[in-house]
PDB file of C-alpha atoms in Angstrom:
ATOM      1  CA  CYS A   1     148.538 -16.485 -51.676  1.00  0.00           C
ATOM      2  CA  LEU A   2     145.113 -15.652 -54.148  1.00  0.00           C
ATOM      3  CA  VAL A   3     143.465 -17.868 -56.075  1.00  0.00           C
ATOM      4  CA  ALA A   4     143.307 -17.926 -59.586  1.00  0.00           C
ATOM      5  CA  PRO A   5     143.248 -14.982 -61.518  1.00  0.00           C
ATOM      6  CA  THR A   6     142.373 -17.331 -64.248  1.00  0.00           C
ATOM      7  CA  PHE A   7     139.361 -17.759 -62.878  1.00  0.00           C
ATOM      8  CA  GLY A   8     137.842 -13.349 -63.378  1.00  0.00           C
ATOM      9  CA  TYR A   9     137.211 -12.220 -60.202  1.00  0.00           C
ATOM     10  CA  VAL A  10     138.970  -8.836 -58.363  1.00  0.00           C
ATOM     11  CA  ALA A  11     140.251 -10.089 -54.698  1.00  0.00           C
ATOM     12  CA  CYS A  12     140.118  -8.087 -52.067  1.00  0.00           C
ATOM     13  CA  ARG A  13     142.525  -7.407 -50.301  1.00  0.00           C
ATOM     14  CA  VAL A  14     142.574  -6.437 -46.320  1.00  0.00           C
ATOM     15  CA  LEU A  15     145.779  -4.128 -45.206  1.00  0.00           C
ATOM     16  CA  VAL A  16     147.921  -4.891 -42.366  1.00  0.00           C
ATOM     17  CA  THR A  17     147.524  -1.697 -40.766  1.00  0.00           C
ATOM     18  CA  MET A  18     142.968  -2.213 -41.309  1.00  0.00           C
ATOM     19  CA  SER A  19     141.219  -3.595 -38.243  1.00  0.00           C
ATOM     20  CA  ARG A  20     138.533  -4.083 -40.741  1.00  0.00           C
ATOM     21  CA  PRO A  21     138.276  -5.154 -43.421  1.00  0.00           C
ATOM     22  CA  ARG A  22     137.165  -3.386 -46.986  1.00  0.00           C
ATOM     23  CA  ARG A  23     133.238  -4.181 -48.005  1.00  0.00           C
ATOM     24  CA  LEU A  24     132.601  -4.463 -51.086  1.00  0.00           C
ATOM     25  CA  SER A  25     129.471  -2.013 -51.939  1.00  0.00           C
ATOM     26  CA  GLY A  26     125.960  -3.966 -52.446  1.00  0.00           C
ATOM     27  CA  ILE A  27     126.946  -6.735 -50.857  1.00  0.00           C
ATOM     28  CA  ASP A  28     125.606  -7.143 -47.293  1.00  0.00           C
ATOM     29  CA  TYR A  29     128.188 -10.623 -47.098  1.00  0.00           C
ATOM     30  CA  THR A  30     125.317 -11.913 -45.192  1.00  0.00           C
ATOM     31  CA  GLY A  31     123.653 -15.573 -45.918  1.00  0.00           C
ATOM     32  CA  PRO A  32     124.079 -18.223 -48.323  1.00  0.00           C
ATOM     33  CA  LEU A  33     126.977 -16.800 -50.459  1.00  0.00           C
ATOM     34  CA  ALA A  34     130.553 -18.237 -51.507  1.00  0.00           C
ATOM     35  CA  TYR A  35     133.992 -16.942 -50.532  1.00  0.00           C
ATOM     36  CA  SER A  36     137.180 -17.921 -51.746  1.00  0.00           C
ATOM     37  CA  LEU A  37     139.708 -16.625 -48.275  1.00  0.00           C
ATOM     38  CA  THR A  38     143.643 -16.915 -47.285  1.00  0.00           C
ATOM     39  CA  PHE A  39     144.961 -15.942 -43.641  1.00  0.00           C
ATOM     40  CA  CYS A  40     148.681 -15.265 -43.999  1.00  0.00           C
ATOM     41  CA  THR A  41     150.606 -16.072 -40.586  1.00  0.00           C
ATOM     42  CA  ARG A  42     152.161 -13.418 -39.082  1.00  0.00           C
ATOM     43  CA  HIS A  43     155.681 -12.257 -40.202  1.00  0.00           C
ATOM     44  CA  ARG A  44     154.139 -14.744 -42.805  1.00  0.00           C
ATOM     45  CA  SER A  45     156.113 -18.133 -40.304  1.00  0.00           C
ATOM     46  CA  PRO A  46     155.826 -21.266 -41.343  1.00  0.00           C
ATOM     47  CA  ALA A  47     153.456 -22.323 -38.836  1.00  0.00           C
ATOM     48  CA  PHE A  48     151.910 -25.257 -40.795  1.00  0.00           C
ATOM     49  CA  ILE A  49     155.246 -27.103 -41.056  1.00  0.00           C
ATOM     50  CA  ASP A  50     153.853 -28.490 -37.996  1.00  0.00           C
ATOM     51  CA  ALA A  51     151.590 -31.252 -38.285  1.00  0.00           C
ATOM     52  CA  ASN A  52     149.893 -30.615 -34.582  1.00  0.00           C
ATOM     53  CA  VAL A  53     150.011 -26.832 -35.406  1.00  0.00           C
ATOM     54  CA  ALA A  54     148.384 -27.983 -39.007  1.00  0.00           C
ATOM     55  CA  HIS A  55     145.699 -30.088 -37.091  1.00  0.00           C
ATOM     56  CA  LEU A  56     144.502 -28.052 -34.185  1.00  0.00           C
ATOM     57  CA  VAL A  57     143.970 -25.165 -36.695  1.00  0.00           C
ATOM     58  CA  LEU A  58     142.115 -26.818 -39.052  1.00  0.00           C
ATOM     59  CA  THR A  59     140.367 -27.961 -36.128  1.00  0.00           C
ATOM     60  CA  GLN A  60     139.725 -25.103 -34.869  1.00  0.00           C
ATOM     61  CA  ILE A  61     137.869 -23.384 -38.352  1.00  0.00           C
ATOM     62  CA  ARG A  62     135.580 -26.288 -39.032  1.00  0.00           C
ATOM     63  CA  ARG A  63     134.556 -25.958 -35.209  1.00  0.00           C
ATOM     64  CA  THR A  64     133.895 -22.340 -36.096  1.00  0.00           C
ATOM     65  CA  ALA A  65     132.348 -23.128 -39.580  1.00  0.00           C
ATOM     66  CA  ASP A  66     130.167 -25.182 -38.354  1.00  0.00           C
ATOM     67  CA  ALA A  67     128.932 -22.613 -35.897  1.00  0.00           C
ATOM     68  CA  GLU A  68     128.911 -19.998 -38.070  1.00  0.00           C
ATOM     69  CA  TRP A  69     126.843 -21.973 -40.722  1.00  0.00           C
ATOM     70  CA  PHE A  70     129.296 -22.099 -43.397  1.00  0.00           C
ATOM     71  CA  ALA A  71     130.282 -25.088 -45.034  1.00  0.00           C
ATOM     72  CA  VAL A  72     134.020 -25.897 -46.077  1.00  0.00           C
ATOM     73  CA  LEU A  73     134.202 -26.258 -49.300  1.00  0.00           C
ATOM     74  CA  ALA A  74     137.540 -27.042 -49.576  1.00  0.00           C
ATOM     75  CA  TYR A  75     141.125 -26.274 -47.380  1.00  0.00           C
ATOM     76  CA  CYS A  76     144.479 -25.795 -48.502  1.00  0.00           C
ATOM     77  CA  LEU A  77     146.917 -24.541 -45.364  1.00  0.00           C
ATOM     78  CA  MET A  78     150.265 -23.851 -47.375  1.00  0.00           C
ATOM     79  CA  PRO A  79     153.736 -23.613 -44.787  1.00  0.00           C
ATOM     80  CA  ASP A  80     152.506 -20.083 -44.212  1.00  0.00           C
ATOM     81  CA  HIS A  81     148.562 -19.494 -45.414  1.00  0.00           C
ATOM     82  CA  VAL A  82     145.556 -20.951 -45.140  1.00  0.00           C
ATOM     83  CA  HIS A  83     143.606 -21.245 -48.335  1.00  0.00           C
ATOM     84  CA  LEU A  84     138.833 -21.873 -47.457  1.00  0.00           C
ATOM     85  CA  LEU A  85     136.124 -21.941 -49.846  1.00  0.00           C
ATOM     86  CA  VAL A  86     133.179 -21.277 -47.837  1.00  0.00           C
ATOM     87  CA  GLN A  87     129.492 -21.116 -48.033  1.00  0.00           C
ATOM     88  CA  GLY A  88     126.724 -20.027 -45.474  1.00  0.00           C
ATOM     89  CA  THR A  89     123.937 -22.705 -45.278  1.00  0.00           C
ATOM     90  CA  ARG A  90     121.972 -20.009 -43.905  1.00  0.00           C
ATOM     91  CA  GLU A  91     120.820 -16.433 -44.441  1.00  0.00           C
ATOM     92  CA  SER A  92     122.484 -15.391 -40.641  1.00  0.00           C
ATOM     93  CA  ALA A  93     125.952 -16.578 -41.692  1.00  0.00           C
ATOM     94  CA  SER A  94     127.650 -14.069 -41.582  1.00  0.00           C
ATOM     95  CA  LEU A  95     131.355 -14.165 -43.190  1.00  0.00           C
ATOM     96  CA  ALA A  96     132.306 -11.569 -40.707  1.00  0.00           C
ATOM     97  CA  ARG A  97     131.714 -13.369 -37.730  1.00  0.00           C
ATOM     98  CA  PHE A  98     133.139 -16.576 -38.966  1.00  0.00           C
ATOM     99  CA  VAL A  99     136.372 -15.442 -40.213  1.00  0.00           C
ATOM    100  CA  LYS A 100     136.907 -13.059 -37.028  1.00  0.00           C
ATOM    101  CA  MET A 101     135.887 -16.268 -34.832  1.00  0.00           C
ATOM    102  CA  ALA A 102     137.564 -18.478 -36.547  1.00  0.00           C
ATOM    103  CA  LYS A 103     140.993 -16.912 -36.728  1.00  0.00           C
ATOM    104  CA  GLN A 104     140.258 -16.031 -32.875  1.00  0.00           C
ATOM    105  CA  ARG A 105     140.328 -19.973 -32.129  1.00  0.00           C
ATOM    106  CA  SER A 106     142.908 -20.998 -33.928  1.00  0.00           C
ATOM    107  CA  GLY A 107     144.959 -18.110 -32.790  1.00  0.00           C
ATOM    108  CA  GLY A 108     144.318 -18.265 -28.988  1.00  0.00           C
ATOM    109  CA  VAL A 109     144.851 -22.107 -28.961  1.00  0.00           C
ATOM    110  CA  PHE A 110     148.129 -21.416 -30.617  1.00  0.00           C
ATOM    111  CA  ALA A 111     148.807 -18.789 -28.679  1.00  0.00           C
ATOM    112  CA  ARG A 112     148.350 -20.154 -25.333  1.00  0.00           C
ATOM    113  CA  ARG A 113     150.485 -23.199 -26.232  1.00  0.00           C
ATOM    114  CA  HIS A 114     153.867 -21.311 -27.753  1.00  0.00           C
ATOM    115  CA  ALA A 115     153.241 -17.588 -26.291  1.00  0.00           C
ATOM    116  CA  ARG A 116     153.135 -15.436 -30.076  1.00  0.00           C
ATOM    117  CA  ARG A 117     150.607 -15.240 -32.215  1.00  0.00           C
ATOM    118  CA  LEU A 118     149.593 -16.833 -35.400  1.00  0.00           C
ATOM    119  CA  TRP A 119     147.699 -14.155 -37.566  1.00  0.00           C
ATOM    120  CA  GLN A 120     148.799 -11.753 -39.726  1.00  0.00           C
ATOM    121  CA  GLU A 121     145.953  -8.847 -39.287  1.00  0.00           C
ATOM    122  CA  GLY A 122     143.105  -8.722 -42.341  1.00  0.00           C
ATOM    123  CA  TYR A 123     142.838 -11.801 -44.679  1.00  0.00           C
ATOM    124  CA  PHE A 124     141.841 -12.187 -48.268  1.00  0.00           C
ATOM    125  CA  GLU A 125     138.504 -12.597 -49.898  1.00  0.00           C
ATOM    126  CA  ARG A 126     136.542 -12.425 -53.357  1.00  0.00           C
ATOM    127  CA  VAL A 127     133.140 -13.471 -53.422  1.00  0.00           C
ATOM    128  CA  VAL A 128     132.199 -16.200 -55.546  1.00  0.00           C
ATOM    129  CA  ARG A 129     129.977 -15.677 -58.126  1.00  0.00           C
ATOM    130  CA  LYS A 130     126.905 -16.817 -58.707  1.00  0.00           C
ATOM    131  CA  SER A 131     127.631 -18.883 -61.637  1.00  0.00           C
ATOM    132  CA  ASP A 132     131.462 -19.823 -60.981  1.00  0.00           C
ATOM    133  CA  ASP A 133     131.900 -23.398 -61.025  1.00  0.00           C
ATOM    134  CA  LEU A 134     132.390 -24.506 -56.713  1.00  0.00           C
ATOM    135  CA  HIS A 135     133.685 -27.214 -57.860  1.00  0.00           C
ATOM    136  CA  VAL A 136     136.425 -26.258 -59.980  1.00  0.00           C
ATOM    137  CA  LEU A 137     137.677 -23.632 -57.549  1.00  0.00           C
ATOM    138  CA  ALA A 138     137.974 -26.162 -54.485  1.00  0.00           C
ATOM    139  CA  SER A 139     139.728 -28.331 -57.281  1.00  0.00           C
ATOM    140  CA  TYR A 140     141.953 -25.262 -58.149  1.00  0.00           C
ATOM    141  CA  ILE A 141     142.854 -24.597 -53.826  1.00  0.00           C
ATOM    142  CA  VAL A 142     143.787 -28.666 -52.766  1.00  0.00           C
ATOM    143  CA  ALA A 143     146.176 -28.476 -56.052  1.00  0.00           C
ATOM    144  CA  ASN A 144     148.340 -25.134 -54.456  1.00  0.00           C
ATOM    145  CA  PRO A 145     151.171 -28.000 -52.883  1.00  0.00           C
ATOM    146  CA  VAL A 146     151.278 -29.496 -56.417  1.00  0.00           C
ATOM    147  CA  ARG A 147     151.769 -25.607 -58.147  1.00  0.00           C
ATOM    148  CA  ALA A 148     153.908 -25.258 -54.797  1.00  0.00           C
ATOM    149  CA  GLY A 149     156.045 -27.752 -55.701  1.00  0.00           C
ATOM    150  CA  LEU A 150     155.565 -29.245 -52.519  1.00  0.00           C
ATOM    151  CA  VAL A 151     154.022 -32.391 -53.803  1.00  0.00           C
ATOM    152  CA  ALA A 152     153.701 -34.157 -56.505  1.00  0.00           C
ATOM    153  CA  SER A 153     149.510 -35.157 -56.277  1.00  0.00           C
ATOM    154  CA  SER A 154     148.345 -33.072 -53.508  1.00  0.00           C
ATOM    155  CA  ARG A 155     147.112 -37.127 -51.871  1.00  0.00           C
ATOM    156  CA  ASP A 156     150.586 -37.132 -50.647  1.00  0.00           C
ATOM    157  CA  TYR A 157     149.905 -33.839 -49.300  1.00  0.00           C
ATOM    158  CA  ALA A 158     148.036 -34.054 -45.405  1.00  0.00           C
ATOM    159  CA  TYR A 159     146.065 -30.516 -45.305  1.00  0.00           C
ATOM    160  CA  VAL A 160     144.006 -30.295 -48.365  1.00  0.00           C
ATOM    161  CA  GLY A 161     140.244 -31.262 -48.452  1.00  0.00           C
ATOM    162  CA  SER A 162     136.558 -30.530 -48.575  1.00  0.00           C
ATOM    163  CA  ASP A 163     134.187 -31.537 -46.340  1.00  0.00           C
ATOM    164  CA  VAL A 164     131.466 -31.451 -49.133  1.00  0.00           C
ATOM    165  CA  TRP A 165     133.367 -33.875 -51.689  1.00  0.00           C
ATOM    166  CA  THR A 166     136.071 -37.030 -51.168  1.00  0.00           C
ATOM    167  CA  LEU A 167     139.842 -35.216 -52.561  1.00  0.00           C
ATOM    168  CA  ALA A 168     139.317 -37.896 -55.158  1.00  0.00           C
ATOM    169  CA  GLU A 169     136.207 -36.189 -56.559  1.00  0.00           C
ATOM    170  CA  LEU A 170     138.452 -33.061 -56.350  1.00  0.00           C
ATOM    171  CA  ILE A 171     141.954 -34.207 -57.542  1.00  0.00           C
ATOM    172  CA  GLY A 172     140.243 -35.634 -60.749  1.00  0.00           C
ATOM    173  CA  SER A 173     137.442 -32.805 -61.930  1.00  0.00           C
ATOM    174  CA  LEU A 174     141.889 -31.033 -62.379  1.00  0.00           C
TER     175      LEU A 174
END
């Protein structure tokens, strides 16, 4: 569920029992920072094997990113979790607000249609270092279905991509 340990970062795990994620000291989680995020479905239910659910969630995440001043550098909806690489586009971009609203909007639409909760509480996060190559991280995220054995190529998986780079650009850098 976590992004690559080969990039030398420590991911912050937010426990299910916590109402708010733990934060790294010295970082205010606002502004033009980049983050690698993972949201898991409640009980790790494979909600995203349903194309309609995957489309609905991706639409709400993109809508929220636009409203909250984040660029979606990469996304991957695995059967029971979502990987995102996002970056604030303004000084006022707040990670906490983006995550809250993205999960709330997508979870609300899902709950109205399926009469159950979509997301587990909390999420996994990593603040991306300025020295990290965002394009390489995005490429790693879109390759998740290949590493999981779901498809032979990321081109064959419907719910990977980027709002910044083409899939061909991301696959070509692997």
